[in-house]
């Protein structure tokens, strides 16, 4: 019986004619790759422009009554070069004419932004000889712009049952008025995942320009090891801290349908990449799966004698944060202390007022603010069955003179989060990596 794979190709996989060829070879080398989702062409080289960015820029020009034709020509030229270089038989001119007319008529931003994916799909469908299936009316959004998950699944199932092989544009769908609505940036990953669920794929392949996830950021750690398999839960812990290969919302649809996601590299198609699966890899003997982190957090540390006996203390702090529309990352606490960890981005200009309110309402004995903190998550399902993991981690940090300012172990025992000063961020990650990879 024929299998089903959904293959999503990101912007770098469709950036120029050479990448287009690689994409075609990959698709045609496996008969199971029946559903293909494409992004808009990305950067061809450092400093190049992404088509989606050019399209957003066109809209901005139109809004300011500035000429946009030259910008739109950049888009036209890019697609024409694919058509000419690869000899693809497709009528792009009439597509451009429709888009130009809509631009002229003042159509919305989402429509314009979505044309990158749409044109990619038109041209790749012709190049592969697959059906073109637009996602308008299939990927459905409600009035507020939220994805209608079950309606989408039903519509996709119904339509795709009519197509043995199809190419679909990523990134967008439509609302009940038929207007285009996009996901947030990078959202073609979400489209691929929804389609994988709808066709009950054996695997959702996400083709990009890296061979999956590394155990740590290669800009910090030299030659970090590749992660061959990671569970959805572990990835969630890592992505939340900064790993950015896959759009966060792409996990859920594949996860509920129990479909593994395979991150692959279009430039190194023989590499297996990283598998993201429901269960952690049983054969994995590694204690940790990965390390990730972010700089620029603020810790507000409160001390109050007999704090532990006071009722509703943390709730009151959270109420104050809510008043300022601020969410917090962690609340590590001791008997008479409680700290609140918030990303600096969230606080932007609000910190003084928040501190004032905390002082007034909670009357702490002391309150200290550290605004140059970094958080590092060390993640791995293997940690929970082993003893001495945190001892190893803290010893490694101590031996490298890293001062730990905060510790938080997730209740799943799948991660240990430490707070260090921004300036010790890199050395802390290197120390942890070395300790566990020896
Ligand atoms: N082209 C869109 C973006 O640049 C969506 C995507 O590539 O996934 O964000």
XYZ file of C-alpha atoms and ligand atoms in Angstrom:
447
model
C 0.000 0.000 0.000
C 1.151 3.494 -0.773
C 2.287 5.525 2.218
C 1.652 9.226 2.743
C 4.251 11.823 3.564
C 3.683 15.547 3.761
C 6.762 17.531 2.753
C 6.928 21.218 3.597
C 9.675 23.261 1.980
C 10.746 26.487 3.640
C 11.882 29.719 2.004
C 15.483 28.634 1.549
C 14.361 25.486 -0.310
C 12.593 27.583 -2.949
C 14.909 30.597 -2.977
C 16.270 30.139 -6.506
C 16.249 27.763 -9.468
C 18.976 25.537 -8.006
C 16.999 25.099 -4.801
C 13.863 24.407 -6.835
C 15.697 21.552 -8.562
C 16.768 20.073 -5.245
C 13.218 20.314 -3.987
C 11.906 18.498 -7.037
C 14.494 15.742 -6.703
C 13.592 15.252 -3.068
C 9.869 15.043 -3.778
C 10.180 12.706 -6.729
C 12.700 10.414 -5.024
C 9.999 9.050 -2.715
C 6.563 8.146 -4.074
C 5.047 8.627 -0.632
C 5.768 12.373 -0.746
C 2.316 13.081 -2.046
C 1.459 16.387 -0.406
C 3.841 19.285 -0.721
C 3.546 22.600 1.113
C 5.668 25.552 0.067
C 6.808 28.843 1.537
C 7.578 32.017 -0.347
C 11.122 32.279 -1.728
C 13.576 33.221 1.006
C 17.073 34.668 0.989
C 19.511 33.401 -1.621
C 22.508 34.850 0.152
C 23.356 36.892 3.225
C 21.748 40.320 2.861
C 19.208 39.196 0.229
C 15.498 39.958 0.667
C 12.712 37.512 1.440
C 9.766 37.761 -0.922
C 7.307 37.976 1.995
C 9.163 41.006 3.338
C 9.011 42.678 -0.086
C 5.283 42.034 -0.220
C 4.705 43.589 3.199
C 6.766 46.530 2.011
C 4.569 46.898 -1.088
C 1.537 47.200 1.169
C 3.279 49.791 3.356
C 4.073 51.847 0.244
C 0.502 51.652 -0.962
C -0.758 52.815 2.433
C 1.521 55.825 2.308
C 0.611 56.608 -1.286
C 4.122 55.873 -2.446
C 4.886 54.121 -5.732
C 5.197 50.373 -5.174
C 5.524 49.136 -8.758
C 9.302 48.818 -8.639
C 9.094 46.770 -5.482
C 6.485 44.505 -6.971
C 8.762 44.073 -9.970
C 11.308 42.450 -7.613
C 8.668 39.814 -6.888
C 7.815 39.355 -10.564
C 11.479 39.015 -11.534
C 12.098 36.380 -8.909
C 9.301 34.125 -10.132
C 10.033 34.775 -13.789
C 13.605 33.633 -13.240
C 12.322 30.260 -11.962
C 10.021 29.878 -14.910
C 12.685 30.747 -17.461
C 15.628 28.928 -15.844
C 13.676 25.753 -15.284
C 11.526 25.915 -18.435
C 8.285 25.557 -16.482
C 5.123 25.814 -18.544
C 2.896 28.058 -16.504
C 1.019 31.271 -17.151
C 2.432 33.595 -14.518
C 1.517 36.795 -16.339
C -2.190 36.415 -15.678
C -1.427 35.698 -12.002
C 0.604 38.911 -11.762
C -2.176 40.857 -13.482
C -4.760 39.668 -10.951
C -2.486 40.573 -8.030
C -1.723 44.010 -9.495
C -5.388 44.724 -9.948
C -6.131 43.720 -6.359
C -3.266 45.872 -5.114
C -4.618 48.781 -7.056
C -8.072 48.218 -5.548
C -6.645 48.487 -2.028
C -6.885 44.858 -0.928
C -5.767 43.957 2.642
C -2.289 43.232 3.898
C -2.832 39.499 4.494
C -3.752 38.951 0.861
C -0.596 40.687 -0.334
C 1.621 38.842 2.152
C 0.135 35.516 1.093
C 0.945 35.921 -2.595
C 4.526 34.735 -2.062
C 3.312 31.297 -0.996
C 0.561 31.272 -3.599
C 2.942 31.953 -6.507
C 5.440 29.396 -5.167
C 2.669 26.796 -5.127
C 1.500 27.682 -8.662
C 4.968 27.264 -10.080
C 5.998 24.173 -8.088
C 2.751 22.358 -8.862
C 3.487 22.845 -12.563
C 7.132 21.847 -12.102
C 6.237 18.622 -10.280
C 3.140 17.835 -12.311
C 1.056 17.752 -9.100
C -2.417 19.252 -8.611
C -2.508 22.781 -7.210
C -4.833 23.063 -4.217
C -5.289 26.535 -2.786
C -5.958 26.711 0.949
C -8.643 29.406 0.692
C -11.814 27.902 2.152
C -9.846 24.946 3.512
C -7.725 26.479 6.230
C -10.395 28.406 8.094
C -10.158 31.299 10.489
C -12.882 32.846 12.615
C -13.777 36.550 12.773
C -11.076 37.231 15.347
C -8.428 35.662 13.127
C -8.126 32.466 15.207
C -7.727 29.160 13.416
C -10.875 26.994 13.377
C -9.152 23.764 14.000
C -11.799 21.103 13.475
C -13.508 22.894 10.553
C -10.108 23.135 8.887
C -9.417 19.465 9.402
C -12.767 18.485 7.942
C -12.415 20.743 4.903
C -8.859 19.589 4.205
C -9.823 15.916 4.536
C -12.686 16.310 2.122
C -10.706 18.202 -0.503
C -7.502 16.195 -0.309
C -9.327 12.899 -0.652
C -9.909 14.044 -4.241
C -6.199 14.541 -4.946
C -3.650 11.768 -4.898
C -0.831 14.291 -5.180
C -1.016 18.001 -4.546
C 0.986 21.149 -3.882
C -0.398 23.691 -1.429
C 0.714 27.161 -0.409
C 1.710 27.560 3.238
C 1.069 30.473 5.602
C -2.570 31.339 4.946
C -6.220 30.397 4.704
C -9.402 32.448 4.765
C -12.287 33.606 6.936
C -15.978 33.045 6.261
C -16.092 36.101 3.991
C -13.454 34.478 1.810
C -10.843 37.049 2.830
C -7.291 35.828 3.197
C -5.954 35.437 6.739
C -2.334 34.532 7.483
C -0.682 32.790 10.392
C 2.094 34.643 12.173
C 5.475 34.767 10.441
C 6.962 31.387 9.652
C 3.443 29.972 9.585
C 3.883 27.666 6.584
C 5.090 25.133 9.154
C 1.607 25.233 10.676
C -0.051 24.642 7.293
C 2.128 21.567 6.762
C 1.215 20.188 10.156
C -2.528 20.704 9.585
C -2.280 18.917 6.262
C -0.283 16.075 7.797
C -3.075 15.596 10.315
C -5.798 15.775 7.669
C -4.255 13.118 5.428
C -3.083 11.072 8.422
C 0.486 11.165 7.168
C 3.098 8.635 8.230
C 5.464 11.516 8.743
C 5.481 15.290 8.378
C 8.769 16.276 6.775
C 9.852 19.832 7.313
C 12.598 20.654 4.807
C 14.772 23.609 5.705
C 18.435 24.644 5.576
C 19.654 22.879 8.711
C 19.783 19.164 9.410
C 17.526 19.367 12.433
C 18.190 20.520 15.961
C 21.538 20.735 17.633
C 21.998 20.032 21.316
C 23.129 23.617 21.829
C 23.495 26.791 19.814
C 26.491 26.290 17.463
C 27.352 29.980 17.841
C 28.099 29.245 21.493
C 29.250 25.610 21.548
C 31.743 24.323 18.953
C 30.259 21.560 16.825
C 27.392 20.573 19.089
C 25.921 17.138 18.499
C 22.825 16.724 16.412
C 19.617 15.645 18.168
C 18.369 12.578 16.290
C 15.108 12.293 18.212
C 13.306 14.579 20.613
C 9.850 14.328 22.138
C 7.254 17.062 21.581
C 7.426 17.902 25.276
C 11.181 18.309 25.324
C 11.080 20.455 22.220
C 8.438 22.640 23.798
C 10.757 23.281 26.741
C 13.583 24.114 24.365
C 11.664 26.152 21.815
C 10.174 28.234 24.557
C 13.697 29.206 25.459
C 14.762 30.221 21.987
C 15.319 27.380 19.509
C 13.684 28.592 16.325
C 13.709 26.016 13.551
C 10.003 25.211 13.656
C 6.977 27.459 14.286
C 5.632 26.657 17.755
C 2.070 26.187 16.571
C 3.179 23.513 14.114
C 3.581 20.993 16.889
C -0.010 20.661 18.080
C -1.769 19.279 14.940
C 0.922 16.651 14.354
C 1.029 15.838 18.039
C -2.661 15.100 18.467
C -2.595 12.868 15.406
C 0.591 11.214 16.679
C 2.513 12.023 13.511
C 6.297 12.349 13.818
C 7.800 15.553 12.480
C 11.106 15.131 10.688
C 13.278 18.228 10.271
C 15.399 17.743 7.130
C 17.963 19.709 5.171
C 17.242 20.340 1.477
C 20.971 20.847 0.915
C 21.907 17.571 2.658
C 18.990 15.305 1.768
C 20.830 12.120 2.802
C 21.014 13.219 6.402
C 18.254 11.831 8.585
C 17.646 15.093 10.429
C 15.786 15.277 13.726
C 12.612 13.335 14.485
C 10.122 14.951 16.821
C 7.949 12.238 18.309
C 5.323 11.706 20.993
C 7.556 9.485 23.093
C 11.202 10.048 23.865
C 13.729 7.787 22.174
C 13.908 4.584 24.256
C 17.379 3.723 23.011
C 18.808 7.071 23.916
C 21.402 6.752 26.616
C 22.033 10.481 26.867
C 20.985 12.205 30.061
C 20.126 15.468 28.405
C 18.561 16.150 25.037
C 19.419 19.810 24.638
C 20.308 23.130 26.201
C 18.744 26.438 25.252
C 18.432 29.827 26.771
C 17.730 33.495 26.433
C 19.237 36.654 27.775
C 17.501 39.730 29.133
C 15.227 38.812 31.986
C 14.507 40.767 35.138
C 14.271 39.126 38.539
C 12.319 40.928 41.223
C 13.326 39.383 44.536
C 11.168 40.010 47.607
C 12.004 39.221 51.195
C 9.542 39.386 54.045
C 9.814 37.919 57.492
C 7.273 35.086 57.970
C 6.203 35.345 54.370
C 5.294 31.661 54.215
C 2.494 32.182 56.741
C 0.878 34.994 54.790
C -2.048 34.025 52.609
C -2.516 35.209 49.042
C 0.904 36.840 48.757
C 1.789 35.412 45.344
C -1.716 36.026 44.058
C -1.394 39.695 44.952
C 1.887 39.958 43.061
C 0.327 38.277 40.059
C -2.637 40.637 40.229
C -0.300 43.603 40.017
C 1.452 42.093 37.007
C -1.896 41.426 35.390
C -2.883 45.061 35.883
C 0.162 45.981 33.812
C -0.526 43.253 31.248
C 2.718 41.507 32.121
C 3.145 37.721 32.277
C 5.911 36.126 34.269
C 8.149 33.209 33.383
C 8.952 31.712 36.771
C 8.242 32.216 40.445
C 10.951 30.484 42.441
C 10.301 30.818 46.162
C 11.830 30.094 49.557
C 10.417 30.266 53.083
C 10.577 34.041 53.380
C 11.440 34.933 49.799
C 9.772 34.958 46.476
C 11.255 35.981 43.135
C 9.448 36.839 39.971
C 11.222 36.342 36.659
C 9.955 38.438 33.759
C 11.397 39.008 30.302
C 12.661 42.574 29.845
C 10.639 42.906 26.686
C 7.441 42.485 28.732
C 8.457 45.080 31.267
C 9.385 47.844 28.871
C 8.945 51.082 30.848
C 6.662 49.524 33.495
C 9.127 48.340 36.115
C 9.121 51.435 38.344
C 5.352 51.489 38.598
C 5.206 47.751 39.281
C 7.777 48.029 42.083
C 5.873 50.937 43.590
C 2.632 48.947 43.604
C 4.342 45.895 45.095
C 5.837 48.030 47.871
C 2.501 49.671 48.640
C 0.356 46.587 48.547
C 2.685 43.904 49.936
C 5.039 45.802 52.221
C 8.060 43.533 51.785
C 11.060 43.982 54.126
C 13.262 44.287 51.068
C 12.882 44.243 47.325
C 15.724 43.899 44.844
C 15.701 44.095 41.077
C 18.259 42.385 38.790
C 17.673 43.303 35.181
C 20.570 41.598 33.411
C 19.635 38.000 33.868
C 19.755 35.107 31.448
C 17.803 31.872 31.751
C 19.188 28.546 30.608
C 17.074 25.417 30.317
C 18.751 22.046 30.346
C 16.190 19.611 29.026
C 15.969 15.856 28.753
C 13.500 13.093 29.534
C 16.500 11.024 30.629
C 17.027 13.292 33.631
C 14.099 12.086 35.679
C 15.272 8.501 36.089
C 18.759 9.441 37.112
C 20.250 10.724 40.312
C 22.930 13.338 40.533
C 21.911 15.278 37.429
C 21.523 18.609 39.156
C 24.681 17.987 41.197
C 26.567 17.506 37.947
C 25.076 20.636 36.435
C 25.773 22.853 39.429
C 29.287 21.479 39.868
C 30.033 22.259 36.220
C 28.812 25.814 36.664
C 30.739 26.277 39.911
C 33.935 24.959 38.364
C 33.570 27.505 35.598
C 32.963 30.361 38.037
C 29.384 30.846 36.951
C 27.330 32.409 39.676
C 23.845 30.848 39.769
C 21.242 33.420 40.738
C 18.139 31.316 40.406
C 17.169 27.647 40.081
C 13.888 26.193 38.952
C 13.277 22.547 38.257
C 10.125 21.845 36.272
C 7.751 19.486 38.070
C 8.049 17.061 35.146
C 11.717 16.698 36.145
C 12.455 17.077 32.468
C 14.214 20.386 32.782
C 16.358 22.388 35.110
C 16.339 26.121 34.610
C 19.109 28.258 35.995
C 19.310 32.028 36.039
C 22.750 33.559 35.547
C 23.938 37.051 34.711
C 23.769 37.949 31.042
C 27.526 38.179 30.827
C 27.922 34.571 31.994
C 25.301 33.188 29.604
C 27.687 31.744 27.021
C 30.183 30.311 29.492
C 27.348 28.698 31.449
C 25.970 26.957 28.345
C 29.428 25.723 27.383
C 30.037 24.420 30.899
C 26.751 22.511 30.985
C 27.275 21.052 27.522
C 30.779 19.854 28.362
C 29.700 18.331 31.654
C 27.037 16.174 30.040
C 28.870 15.281 26.863
C 32.056 14.006 28.464
N 6.707 33.389 4.078
C 6.198 33.535 5.410
C 7.214 34.255 6.260
O 8.221 34.725 5.768
C 5.757 32.255 5.990
C 6.774 31.151 6.017
O 7.794 31.255 5.372
O 6.555 30.161 6.701
O 7.000 34.398 7.427
